[in-house]
Coordinates of C-alpha atoms in Angstrom, one line a residue:
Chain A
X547 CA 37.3 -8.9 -29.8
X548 CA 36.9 -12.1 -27.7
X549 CA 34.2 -14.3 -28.4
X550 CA 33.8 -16.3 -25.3
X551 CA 33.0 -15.0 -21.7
X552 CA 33.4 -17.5 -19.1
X553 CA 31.6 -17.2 -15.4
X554 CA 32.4 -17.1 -12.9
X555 CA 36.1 -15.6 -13.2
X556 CA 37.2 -17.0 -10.2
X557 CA 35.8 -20.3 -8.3
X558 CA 37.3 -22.1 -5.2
X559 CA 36.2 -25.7 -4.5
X560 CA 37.4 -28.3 -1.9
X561 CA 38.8 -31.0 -3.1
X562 CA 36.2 -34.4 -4.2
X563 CA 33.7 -31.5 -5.1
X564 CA 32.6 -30.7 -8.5
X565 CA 33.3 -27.6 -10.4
X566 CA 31.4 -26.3 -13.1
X567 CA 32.5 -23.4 -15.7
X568 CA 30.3 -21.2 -18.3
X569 CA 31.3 -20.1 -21.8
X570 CA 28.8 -17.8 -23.9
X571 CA 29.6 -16.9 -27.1
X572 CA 28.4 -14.6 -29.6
X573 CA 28.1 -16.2 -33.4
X574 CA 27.5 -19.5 -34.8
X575 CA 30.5 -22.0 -34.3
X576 CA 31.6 -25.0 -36.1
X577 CA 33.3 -25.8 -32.9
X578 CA 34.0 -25.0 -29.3
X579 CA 37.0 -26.0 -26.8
X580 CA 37.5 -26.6 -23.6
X581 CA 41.9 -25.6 -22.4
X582 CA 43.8 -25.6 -19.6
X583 CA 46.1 -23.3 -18.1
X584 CA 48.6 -24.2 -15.4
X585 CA 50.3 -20.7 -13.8
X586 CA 53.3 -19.9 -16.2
X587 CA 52.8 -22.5 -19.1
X588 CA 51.0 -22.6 -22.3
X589 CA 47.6 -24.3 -22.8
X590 CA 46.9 -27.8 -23.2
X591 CA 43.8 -29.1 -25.1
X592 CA 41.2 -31.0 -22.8
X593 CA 38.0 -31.3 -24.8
X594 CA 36.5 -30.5 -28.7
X595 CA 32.9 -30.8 -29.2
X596 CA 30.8 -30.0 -32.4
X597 CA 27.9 -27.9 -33.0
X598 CA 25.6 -30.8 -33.9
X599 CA 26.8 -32.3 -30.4
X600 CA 24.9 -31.7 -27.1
X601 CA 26.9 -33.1 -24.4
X602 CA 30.7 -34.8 -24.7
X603 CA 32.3 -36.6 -21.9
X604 CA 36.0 -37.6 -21.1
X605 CA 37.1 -39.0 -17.6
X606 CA 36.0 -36.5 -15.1
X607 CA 35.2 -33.8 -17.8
X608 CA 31.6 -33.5 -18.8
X609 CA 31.1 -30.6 -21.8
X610 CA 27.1 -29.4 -22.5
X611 CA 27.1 -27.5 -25.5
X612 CA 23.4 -25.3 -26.2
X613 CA 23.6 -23.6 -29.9
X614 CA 20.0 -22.1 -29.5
X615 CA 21.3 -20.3 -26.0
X616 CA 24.8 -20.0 -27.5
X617 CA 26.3 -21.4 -24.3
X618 CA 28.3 -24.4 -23.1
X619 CA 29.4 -25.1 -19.5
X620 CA 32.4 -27.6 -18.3
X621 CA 32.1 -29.7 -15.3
X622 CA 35.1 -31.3 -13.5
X623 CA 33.4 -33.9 -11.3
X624 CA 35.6 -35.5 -7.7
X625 CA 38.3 -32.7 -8.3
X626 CA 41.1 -32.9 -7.3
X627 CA 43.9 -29.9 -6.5
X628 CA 46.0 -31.0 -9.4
X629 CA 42.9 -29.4 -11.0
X630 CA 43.8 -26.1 -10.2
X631 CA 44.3 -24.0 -13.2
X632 CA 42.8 -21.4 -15.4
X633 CA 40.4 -22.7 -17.8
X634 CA 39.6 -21.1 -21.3
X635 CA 36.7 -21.7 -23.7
X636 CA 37.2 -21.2 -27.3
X637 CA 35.4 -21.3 -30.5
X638 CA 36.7 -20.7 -34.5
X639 CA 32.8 -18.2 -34.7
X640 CA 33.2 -16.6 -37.1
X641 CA 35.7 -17.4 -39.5
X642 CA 33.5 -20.4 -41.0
X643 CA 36.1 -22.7 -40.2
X644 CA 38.2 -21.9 -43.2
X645 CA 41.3 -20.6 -41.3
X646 CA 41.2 -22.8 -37.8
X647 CA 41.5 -19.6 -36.0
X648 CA 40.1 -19.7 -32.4
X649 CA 39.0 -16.7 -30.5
X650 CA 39.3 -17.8 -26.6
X651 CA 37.2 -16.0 -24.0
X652 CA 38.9 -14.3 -20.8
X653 CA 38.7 -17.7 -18.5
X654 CA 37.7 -18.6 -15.3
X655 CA 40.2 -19.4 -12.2
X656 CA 39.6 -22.8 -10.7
X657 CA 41.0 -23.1 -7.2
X658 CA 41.0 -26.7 -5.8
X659 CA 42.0 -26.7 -2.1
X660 CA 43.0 -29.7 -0.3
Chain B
X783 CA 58.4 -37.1 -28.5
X784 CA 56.5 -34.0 -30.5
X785 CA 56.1 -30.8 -29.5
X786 CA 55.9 -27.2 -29.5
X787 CA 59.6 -25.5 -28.0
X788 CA 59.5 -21.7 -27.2
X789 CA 62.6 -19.9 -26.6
X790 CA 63.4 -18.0 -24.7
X791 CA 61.5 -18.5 -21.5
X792 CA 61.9 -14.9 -20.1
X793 CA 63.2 -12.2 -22.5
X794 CA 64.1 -8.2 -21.2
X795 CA 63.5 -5.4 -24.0
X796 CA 65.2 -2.0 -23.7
X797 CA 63.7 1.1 -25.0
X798 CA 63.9 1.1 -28.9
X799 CA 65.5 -2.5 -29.9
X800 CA 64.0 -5.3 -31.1
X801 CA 63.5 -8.6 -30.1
X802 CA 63.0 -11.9 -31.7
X803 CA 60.6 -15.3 -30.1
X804 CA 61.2 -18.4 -31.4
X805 CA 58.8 -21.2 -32.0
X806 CA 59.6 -24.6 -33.3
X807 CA 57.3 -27.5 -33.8
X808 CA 58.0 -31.4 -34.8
X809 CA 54.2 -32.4 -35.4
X810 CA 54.7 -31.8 -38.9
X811 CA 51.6 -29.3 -38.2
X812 CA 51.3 -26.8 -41.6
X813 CA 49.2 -24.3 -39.6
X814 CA 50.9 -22.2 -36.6
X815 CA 49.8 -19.1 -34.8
X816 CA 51.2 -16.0 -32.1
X817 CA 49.1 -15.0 -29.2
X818 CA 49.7 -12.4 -26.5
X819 CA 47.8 -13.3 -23.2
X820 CA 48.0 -10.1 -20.8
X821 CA 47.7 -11.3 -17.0
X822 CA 44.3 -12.2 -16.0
X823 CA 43.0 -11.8 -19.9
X824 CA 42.3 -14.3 -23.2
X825 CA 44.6 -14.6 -25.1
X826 CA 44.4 -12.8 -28.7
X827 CA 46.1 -13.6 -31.7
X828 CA 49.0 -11.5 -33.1
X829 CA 50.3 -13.2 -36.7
X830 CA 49.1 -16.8 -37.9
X831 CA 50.4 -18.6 -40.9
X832 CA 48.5 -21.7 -43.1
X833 CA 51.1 -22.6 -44.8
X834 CA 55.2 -22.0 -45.4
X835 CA 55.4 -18.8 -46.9
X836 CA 52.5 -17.2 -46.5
X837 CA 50.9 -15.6 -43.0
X838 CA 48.2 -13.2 -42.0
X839 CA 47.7 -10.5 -39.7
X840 CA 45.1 -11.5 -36.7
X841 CA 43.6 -9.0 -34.2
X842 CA 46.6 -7.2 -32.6
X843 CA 49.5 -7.0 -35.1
X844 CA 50.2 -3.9 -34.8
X845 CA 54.3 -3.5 -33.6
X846 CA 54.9 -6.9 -34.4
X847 CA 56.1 -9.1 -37.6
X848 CA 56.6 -12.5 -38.3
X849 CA 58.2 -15.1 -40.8
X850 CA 57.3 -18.9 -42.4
X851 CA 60.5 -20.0 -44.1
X852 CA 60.2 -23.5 -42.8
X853 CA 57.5 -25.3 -41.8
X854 CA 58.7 -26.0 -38.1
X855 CA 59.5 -22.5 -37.6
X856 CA 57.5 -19.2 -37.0
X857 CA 59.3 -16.5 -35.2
X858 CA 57.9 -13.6 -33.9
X859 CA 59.7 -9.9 -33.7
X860 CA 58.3 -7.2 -31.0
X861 CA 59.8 -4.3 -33.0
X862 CA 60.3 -1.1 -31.5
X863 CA 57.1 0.3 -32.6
X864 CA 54.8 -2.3 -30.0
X865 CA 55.0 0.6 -27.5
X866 CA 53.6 -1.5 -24.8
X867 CA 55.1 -5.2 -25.4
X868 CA 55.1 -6.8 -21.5
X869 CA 53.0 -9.9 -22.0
X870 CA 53.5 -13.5 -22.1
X871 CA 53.3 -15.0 -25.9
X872 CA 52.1 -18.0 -26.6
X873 CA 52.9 -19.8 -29.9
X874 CA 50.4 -22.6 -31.2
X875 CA 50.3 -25.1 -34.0
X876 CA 47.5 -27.0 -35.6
X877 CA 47.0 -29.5 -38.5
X878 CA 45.8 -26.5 -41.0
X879 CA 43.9 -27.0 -44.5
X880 CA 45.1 -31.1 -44.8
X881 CA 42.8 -31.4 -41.4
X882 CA 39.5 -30.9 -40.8
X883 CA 36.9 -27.7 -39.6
X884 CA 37.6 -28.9 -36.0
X885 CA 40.9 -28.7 -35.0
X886 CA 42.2 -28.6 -31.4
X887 CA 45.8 -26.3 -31.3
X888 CA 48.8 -27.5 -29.5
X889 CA 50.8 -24.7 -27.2
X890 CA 54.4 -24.3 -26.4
X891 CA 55.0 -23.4 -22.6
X892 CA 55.1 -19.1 -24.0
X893 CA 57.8 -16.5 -23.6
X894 CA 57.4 -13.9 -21.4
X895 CA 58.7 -10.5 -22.4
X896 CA 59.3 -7.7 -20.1
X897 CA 60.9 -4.0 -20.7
X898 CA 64.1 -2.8 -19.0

C-alpha cells in the first residue's frame, strides 16, 4: 500500500510564482523525501530531511516536515517552467529503517507555464 | 561519471514469452531495487536486493523474478505469469547496510514494457 498521499494531484502555476506540494503519511518515519519526475525518465533525488528536523532548505526548495500531524509540504519558490514535473514524496514508515525501502505516495503534477 | 543504465528503453512482450530488464550501476551501491510506476500512480516496489546474492520480494512480485550475481547488476524478468505487465519499471540503487537509516536512492531513466 502507499504510504504517502500528495495534494493537490495536479497544480498549474505561472512562471516566478511559488508552488507548494503536500505529503501525508501514515506511520512513524525515520525519514522522508522529496523526488522529481521529468515525463519519460526515472526520478532524481531533490531533498532528505529527518524526523527530528522541522524545516530543510536547498536553493529554491523549502521542505516543512510535522511528525505530530504526520505531514510535510514542499515549496518551490520563483519557479521557473524547467520546474515542470511530477513530484513524489516518500518515506522508509514502516520498515524501521533496517532495509532502506521507501514507499512513495501517488504524486502531484506541477505545471509551470511561461 | 556513475550512474544507473537501464536497457532497454522500450521493450514489446507477446502473449506467453518472457522478458528480461536490465539494470546496471557503477556507484559501487550494495542495495538496489525494481519498481513498476503505472501512469498517473506511485511507484511500488517489485524485488529489492541488500546485498549480492540475496534479494526479497516487495509488494507486487507476483509474475516477476529477479537475480544478484554481481553487485552492479540486478535484472528483472516479467515472466509469462505477470498477466498484466504494461508499465514503466524503474530500477534504483542505494548505499544499503554500509550507509546509514537515511538514504536517498538513485534511478535509472526506467524501461517501459508494453504487450504485442
Amino acid at each position: 500500500s502507499q504510504q504517502g498521499e500528495e495534494d493537490p494531484q495536479a497544480l498549474s502555476i505561472q512562471e516566478g510564482e511559488n508552488a507548494t506540494m503536500n505529503c501525508s503519511y501514515k506511520t512513524s518515519i525515520n525519514n522522508l523525501q522529496w523526488y522529481r519526475q521529468n515525463s519519460g525518465r526515472g526520478l532524481v533525488h531533490l531533498i532528505l530531511i529527518r524526523s527530528n528536523e522541522r524545516e530543510k532548505h536547498s536553493g529554491r526548495l523549502r521542505v516543512t516536515l510535522d511528525t505530530s500531524k504526520k505531514s510535510s509540504s514542499l515549496l518551490i519558490t520563483a519557479s521557473r517552467a524547467a520546474d515542470t514535473a511530477s513530484y513524489f514524496c516518500a518515506t522508509d514508515a514502516g520498515y524501521g529503517g533496517a532495509t532502506n525501502k521507501l514507499i512513495f505516495g501517488t504524486g502531484t503534477l506541477l505545471a509551470v507555464q511561461p | 561519471d556513475g550512474g544507473i543504465t537501464q536497457s532497454p528503453k522500450y521493450l514489446f512482450r507477446k502473449e506467453g514469452q518472457n522478458v528480461t530488464l536490465s539494470c546496471e550501476q557503477n556507484l559501487n551501491h550494495d542495495a538496489m531495487y525494481w519498481y513498476r510506476q503505472d501512469p498517473g500512480q506511485g511507484l511500488r516496489l517489485i524485488y529489492y536486493s541488500q546485498i549480492v546474492n540475496d534479494f526479497q520480494k516487495g509488494d507486487i512480485a507476483e509474475g516477476y523474478s529477479v537475480s544478484r550475481e554481481k553487485k552492479e547488476s540486478f535484472p528483472l524478468t516479467v515472466t509469462s505469469a505477470q498477466k498484466n505487465p504494461t508499465a514503466f519499471y524503474l530500477c534504483a540503487s542505494s548505499l544499503g547496510l554500509r550507509g546509514t537509516v537515511n538514504q536517498p536512492q538513485h534511478f535509472g531513466d526506467g524501461t517501459r514494457l508494453s504487450i504485442l
